[in-house]
Backbone as a ProteinNet text record, in pm:
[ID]
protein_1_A
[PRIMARY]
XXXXXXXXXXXXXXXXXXXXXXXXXXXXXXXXXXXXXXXXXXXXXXXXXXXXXXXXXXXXXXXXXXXXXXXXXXXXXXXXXXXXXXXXXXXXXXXXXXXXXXXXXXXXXXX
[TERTIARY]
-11078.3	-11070	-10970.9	-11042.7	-10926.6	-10837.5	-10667.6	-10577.6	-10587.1	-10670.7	-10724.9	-10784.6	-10871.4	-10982.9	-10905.3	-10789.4	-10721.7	-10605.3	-10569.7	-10471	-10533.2	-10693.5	-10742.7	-10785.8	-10829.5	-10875.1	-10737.1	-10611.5	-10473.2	-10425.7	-10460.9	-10475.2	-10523.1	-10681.4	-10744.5	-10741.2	-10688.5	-10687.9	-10506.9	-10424.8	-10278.5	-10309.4	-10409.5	-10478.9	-10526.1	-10603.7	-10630.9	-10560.6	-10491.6	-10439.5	-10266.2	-10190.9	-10054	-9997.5	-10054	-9977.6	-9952.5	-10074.9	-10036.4	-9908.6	-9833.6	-9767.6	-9583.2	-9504.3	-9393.1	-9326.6	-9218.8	-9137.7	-9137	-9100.1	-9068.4	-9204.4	-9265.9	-9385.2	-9416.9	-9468.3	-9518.8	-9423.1	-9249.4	-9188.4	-9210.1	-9221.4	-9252.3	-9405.6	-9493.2	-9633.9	-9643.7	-9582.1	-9583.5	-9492.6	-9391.1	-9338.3	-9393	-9482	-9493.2	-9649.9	-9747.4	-9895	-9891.5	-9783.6	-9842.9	-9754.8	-9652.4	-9509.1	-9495.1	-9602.3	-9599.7	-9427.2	-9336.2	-9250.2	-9284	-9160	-9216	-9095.8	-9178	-9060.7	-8907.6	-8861.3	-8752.1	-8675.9	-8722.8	-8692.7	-8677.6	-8755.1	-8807.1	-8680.5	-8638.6	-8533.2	-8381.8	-8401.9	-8241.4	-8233	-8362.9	-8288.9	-8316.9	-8348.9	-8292.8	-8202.1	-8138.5	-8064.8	-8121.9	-8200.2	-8266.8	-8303.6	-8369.2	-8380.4	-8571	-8572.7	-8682.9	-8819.4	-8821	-8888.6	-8897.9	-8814.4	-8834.1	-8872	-8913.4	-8995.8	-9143.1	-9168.9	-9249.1	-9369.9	-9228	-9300.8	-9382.1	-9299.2	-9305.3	-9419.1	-9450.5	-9575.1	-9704.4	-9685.1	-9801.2	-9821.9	-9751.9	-9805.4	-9866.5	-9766.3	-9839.9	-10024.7	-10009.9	-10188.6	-10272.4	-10179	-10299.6	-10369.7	-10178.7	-10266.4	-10338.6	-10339.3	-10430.1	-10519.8	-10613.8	-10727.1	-10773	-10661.1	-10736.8	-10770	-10678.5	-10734.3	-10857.1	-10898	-11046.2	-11139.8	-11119.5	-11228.1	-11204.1	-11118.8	-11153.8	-11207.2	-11133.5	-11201.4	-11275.7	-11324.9	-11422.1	-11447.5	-11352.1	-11283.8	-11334.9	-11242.6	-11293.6	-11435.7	-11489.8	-11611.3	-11729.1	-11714.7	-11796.6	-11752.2	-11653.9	-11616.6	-11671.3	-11712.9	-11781	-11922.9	-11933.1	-12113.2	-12129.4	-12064.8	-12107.4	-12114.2	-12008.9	-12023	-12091.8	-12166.2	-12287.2	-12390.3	-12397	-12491.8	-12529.8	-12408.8	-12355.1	-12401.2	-12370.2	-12412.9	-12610.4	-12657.7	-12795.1	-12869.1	-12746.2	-12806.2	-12871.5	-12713.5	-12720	-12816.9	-12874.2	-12967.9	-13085.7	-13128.4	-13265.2	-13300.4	-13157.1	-13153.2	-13141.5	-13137.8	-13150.1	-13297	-13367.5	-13472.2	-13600.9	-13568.6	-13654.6	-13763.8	-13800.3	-13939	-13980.3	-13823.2	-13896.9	-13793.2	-13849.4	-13800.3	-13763.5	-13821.7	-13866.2	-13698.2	-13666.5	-13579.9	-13483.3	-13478.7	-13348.1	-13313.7	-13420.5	-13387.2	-13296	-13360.1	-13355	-13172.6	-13141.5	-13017.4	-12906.7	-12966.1	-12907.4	-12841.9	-12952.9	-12941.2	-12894.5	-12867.4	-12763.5	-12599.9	-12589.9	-12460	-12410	-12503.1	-12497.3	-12452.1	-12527.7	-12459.5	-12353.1	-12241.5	-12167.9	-12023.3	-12037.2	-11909.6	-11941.1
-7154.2	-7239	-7352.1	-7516.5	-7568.4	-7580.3	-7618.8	-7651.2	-7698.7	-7808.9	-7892.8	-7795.5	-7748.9	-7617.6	-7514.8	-7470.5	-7343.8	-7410.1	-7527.3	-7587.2	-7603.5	-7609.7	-7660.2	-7518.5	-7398.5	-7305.8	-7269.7	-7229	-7147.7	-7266.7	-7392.5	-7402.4	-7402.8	-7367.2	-7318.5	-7164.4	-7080.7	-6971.2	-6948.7	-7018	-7034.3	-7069.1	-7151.4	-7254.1	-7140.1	-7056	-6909.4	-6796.6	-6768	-6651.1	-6658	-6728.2	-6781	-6700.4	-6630.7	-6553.2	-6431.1	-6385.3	-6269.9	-6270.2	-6388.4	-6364.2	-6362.6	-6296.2	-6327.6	-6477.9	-6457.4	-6633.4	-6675.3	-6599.7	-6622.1	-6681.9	-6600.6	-6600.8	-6740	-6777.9	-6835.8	-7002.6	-6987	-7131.4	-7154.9	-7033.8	-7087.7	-7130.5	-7095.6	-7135.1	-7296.4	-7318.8	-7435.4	-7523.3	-7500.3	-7593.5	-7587.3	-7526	-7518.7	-7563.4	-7557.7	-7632.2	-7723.9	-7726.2	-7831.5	-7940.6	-7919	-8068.9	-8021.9	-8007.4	-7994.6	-8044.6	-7920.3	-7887.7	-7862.8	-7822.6	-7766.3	-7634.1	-7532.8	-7370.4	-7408.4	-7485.9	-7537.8	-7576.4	-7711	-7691.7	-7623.6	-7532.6	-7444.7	-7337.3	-7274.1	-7185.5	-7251.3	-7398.9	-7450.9	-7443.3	-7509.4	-7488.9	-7350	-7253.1	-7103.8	-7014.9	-7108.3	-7053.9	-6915.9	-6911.7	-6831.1	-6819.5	-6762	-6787.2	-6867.2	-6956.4	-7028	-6884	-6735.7	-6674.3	-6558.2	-6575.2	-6514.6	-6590	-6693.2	-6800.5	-6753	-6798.6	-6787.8	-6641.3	-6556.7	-6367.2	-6403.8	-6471	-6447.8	-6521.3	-6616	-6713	-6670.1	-6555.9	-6533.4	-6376.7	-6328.3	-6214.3	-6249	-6353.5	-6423.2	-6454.4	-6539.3	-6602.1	-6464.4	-6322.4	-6240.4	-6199.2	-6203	-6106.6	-6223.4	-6316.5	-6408.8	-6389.6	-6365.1	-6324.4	-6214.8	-6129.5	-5997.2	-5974	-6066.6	-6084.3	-6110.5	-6278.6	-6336.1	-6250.1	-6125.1	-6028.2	-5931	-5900.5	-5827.6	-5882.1	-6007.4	-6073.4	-6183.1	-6240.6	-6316.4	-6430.1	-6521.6	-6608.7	-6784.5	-6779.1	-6897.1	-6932.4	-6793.9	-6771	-6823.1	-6761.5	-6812.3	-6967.5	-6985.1	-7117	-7242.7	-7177.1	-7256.5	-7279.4	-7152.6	-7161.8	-7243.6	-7225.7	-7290.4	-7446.3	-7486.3	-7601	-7680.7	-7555.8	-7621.4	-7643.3	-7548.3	-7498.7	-7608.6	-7678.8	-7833.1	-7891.2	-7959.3	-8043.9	-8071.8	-7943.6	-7948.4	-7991.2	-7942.6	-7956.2	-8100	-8201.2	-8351.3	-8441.3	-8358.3	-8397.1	-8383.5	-8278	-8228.4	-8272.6	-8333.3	-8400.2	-8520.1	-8607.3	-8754.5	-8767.9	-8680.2	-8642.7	-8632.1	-8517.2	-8564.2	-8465.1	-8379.1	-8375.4	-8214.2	-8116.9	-7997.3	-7956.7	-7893.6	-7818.2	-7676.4	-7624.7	-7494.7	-7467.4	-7552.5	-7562.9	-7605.1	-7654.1	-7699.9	-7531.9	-7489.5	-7346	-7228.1	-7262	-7170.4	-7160.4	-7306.3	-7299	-7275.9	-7362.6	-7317.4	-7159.8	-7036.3	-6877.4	-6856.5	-6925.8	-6863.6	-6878.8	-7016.3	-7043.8	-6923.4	-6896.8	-6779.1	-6658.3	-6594.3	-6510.4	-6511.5	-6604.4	-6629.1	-6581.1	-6572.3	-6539.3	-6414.7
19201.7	19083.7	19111.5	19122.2	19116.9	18982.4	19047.1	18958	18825.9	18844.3	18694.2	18636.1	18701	18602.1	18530.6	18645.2	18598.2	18446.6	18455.1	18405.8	18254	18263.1	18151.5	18062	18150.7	18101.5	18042.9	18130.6	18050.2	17904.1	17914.9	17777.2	17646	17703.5	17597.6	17575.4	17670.2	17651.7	17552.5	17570.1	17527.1	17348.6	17320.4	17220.4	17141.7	17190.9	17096.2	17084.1	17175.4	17214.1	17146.7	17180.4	17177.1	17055.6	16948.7	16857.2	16870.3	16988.2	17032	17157.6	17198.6	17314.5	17243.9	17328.3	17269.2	17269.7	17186.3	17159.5	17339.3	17430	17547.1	17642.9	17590.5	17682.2	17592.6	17514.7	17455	17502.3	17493.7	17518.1	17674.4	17774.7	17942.7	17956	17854.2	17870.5	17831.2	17714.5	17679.2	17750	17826.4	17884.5	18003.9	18065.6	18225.2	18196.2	18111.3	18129.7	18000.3	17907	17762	17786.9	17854.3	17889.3	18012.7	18079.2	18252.9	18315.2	18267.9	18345.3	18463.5	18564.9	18715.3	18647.6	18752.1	18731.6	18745.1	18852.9	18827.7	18707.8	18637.6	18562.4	18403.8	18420.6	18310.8	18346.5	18485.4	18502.7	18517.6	18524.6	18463	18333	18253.6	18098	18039.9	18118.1	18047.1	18141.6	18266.8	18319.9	18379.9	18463.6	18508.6	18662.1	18780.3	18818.8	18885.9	18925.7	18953.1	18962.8	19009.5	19039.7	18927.5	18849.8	18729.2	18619.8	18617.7	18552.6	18586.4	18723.9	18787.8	18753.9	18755.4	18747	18598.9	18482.9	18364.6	18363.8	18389.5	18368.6	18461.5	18507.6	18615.6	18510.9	18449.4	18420	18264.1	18150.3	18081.3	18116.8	18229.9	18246.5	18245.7	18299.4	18342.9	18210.5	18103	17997.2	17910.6	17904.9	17826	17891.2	17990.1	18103.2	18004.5	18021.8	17957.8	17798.7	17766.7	17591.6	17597.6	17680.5	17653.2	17666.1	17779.9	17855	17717.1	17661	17546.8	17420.3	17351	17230.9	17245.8	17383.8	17392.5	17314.1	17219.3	17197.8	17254.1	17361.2	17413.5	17476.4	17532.3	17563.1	17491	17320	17224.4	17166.6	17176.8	17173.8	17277.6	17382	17502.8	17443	17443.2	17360.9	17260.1	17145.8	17052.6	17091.9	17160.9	17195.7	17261.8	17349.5	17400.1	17349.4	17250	17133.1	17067.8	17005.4	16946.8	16957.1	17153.1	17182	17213.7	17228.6	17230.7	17089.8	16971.2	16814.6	16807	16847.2	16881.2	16936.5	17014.3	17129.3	17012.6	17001.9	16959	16802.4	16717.3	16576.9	16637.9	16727.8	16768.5	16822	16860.4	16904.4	16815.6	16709.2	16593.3	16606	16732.2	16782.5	16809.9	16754.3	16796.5	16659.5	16528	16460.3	16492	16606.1	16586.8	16731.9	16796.9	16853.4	16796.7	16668	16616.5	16567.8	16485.1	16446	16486.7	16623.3	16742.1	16746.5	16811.4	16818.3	16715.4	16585.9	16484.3	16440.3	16508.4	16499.8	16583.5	16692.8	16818.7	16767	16675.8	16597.3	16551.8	16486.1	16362.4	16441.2	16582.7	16603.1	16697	16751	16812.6	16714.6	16584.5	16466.7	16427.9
[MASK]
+++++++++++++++++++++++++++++++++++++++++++++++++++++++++++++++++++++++++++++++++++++++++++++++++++++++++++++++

């Protein structure tokens, strides 16, 4: 996975997830992918060391991993959006009701 990919997924996964994480977990997530700190400075201003930043933000990403694999969240959030964007397509289109339907009931069961 590149960086950008991974950078974009831990914030949408941070974007749903983030109430389940502690105050801690939650201020090294946001300063290290939302105000792209570097670990450095994330372990000067809590006085820490650079690899215990590091531990904390690597075991953070796992368990936001394991939330999505359990509440499936951003997952259906992907869908729908693709879902969306086909709605767009096929209501600019004009030409298949029976496909607007279609997608319309996939909406429905994504909640």
């Amino acid at each position: 996975m590149e960086m950008i990919e991974k950078t974009t997924r831990m914030n949408f996964l941070f974007d749903f997830y983030q109430a389940l994480l502690t105050d801690k977990q939650r201020s090294y997530m946001q300063l290290y992918y939302l105000d792209d700190l570097s670990l450095g400075e994330i372990a000067e201003e809590y006085d820490i060391s650079r690899q215990a930043v590091y531990d904390n933000i690597r075991r953070t990403e796992a368990m936001l991993e394991e939330y999505e694999e359990k509440l499936n969240l951003f997952t259906k959030f992907e869908k729908r959006q693709e879902t969306i964007d086909e709605l767009l397509l096929v209501v600019k289109d004009q030409s298949s009701e029976e496909t607007l339907i279609q997608l319309i009931n996939q909406l429905k069961e994504w909640d």
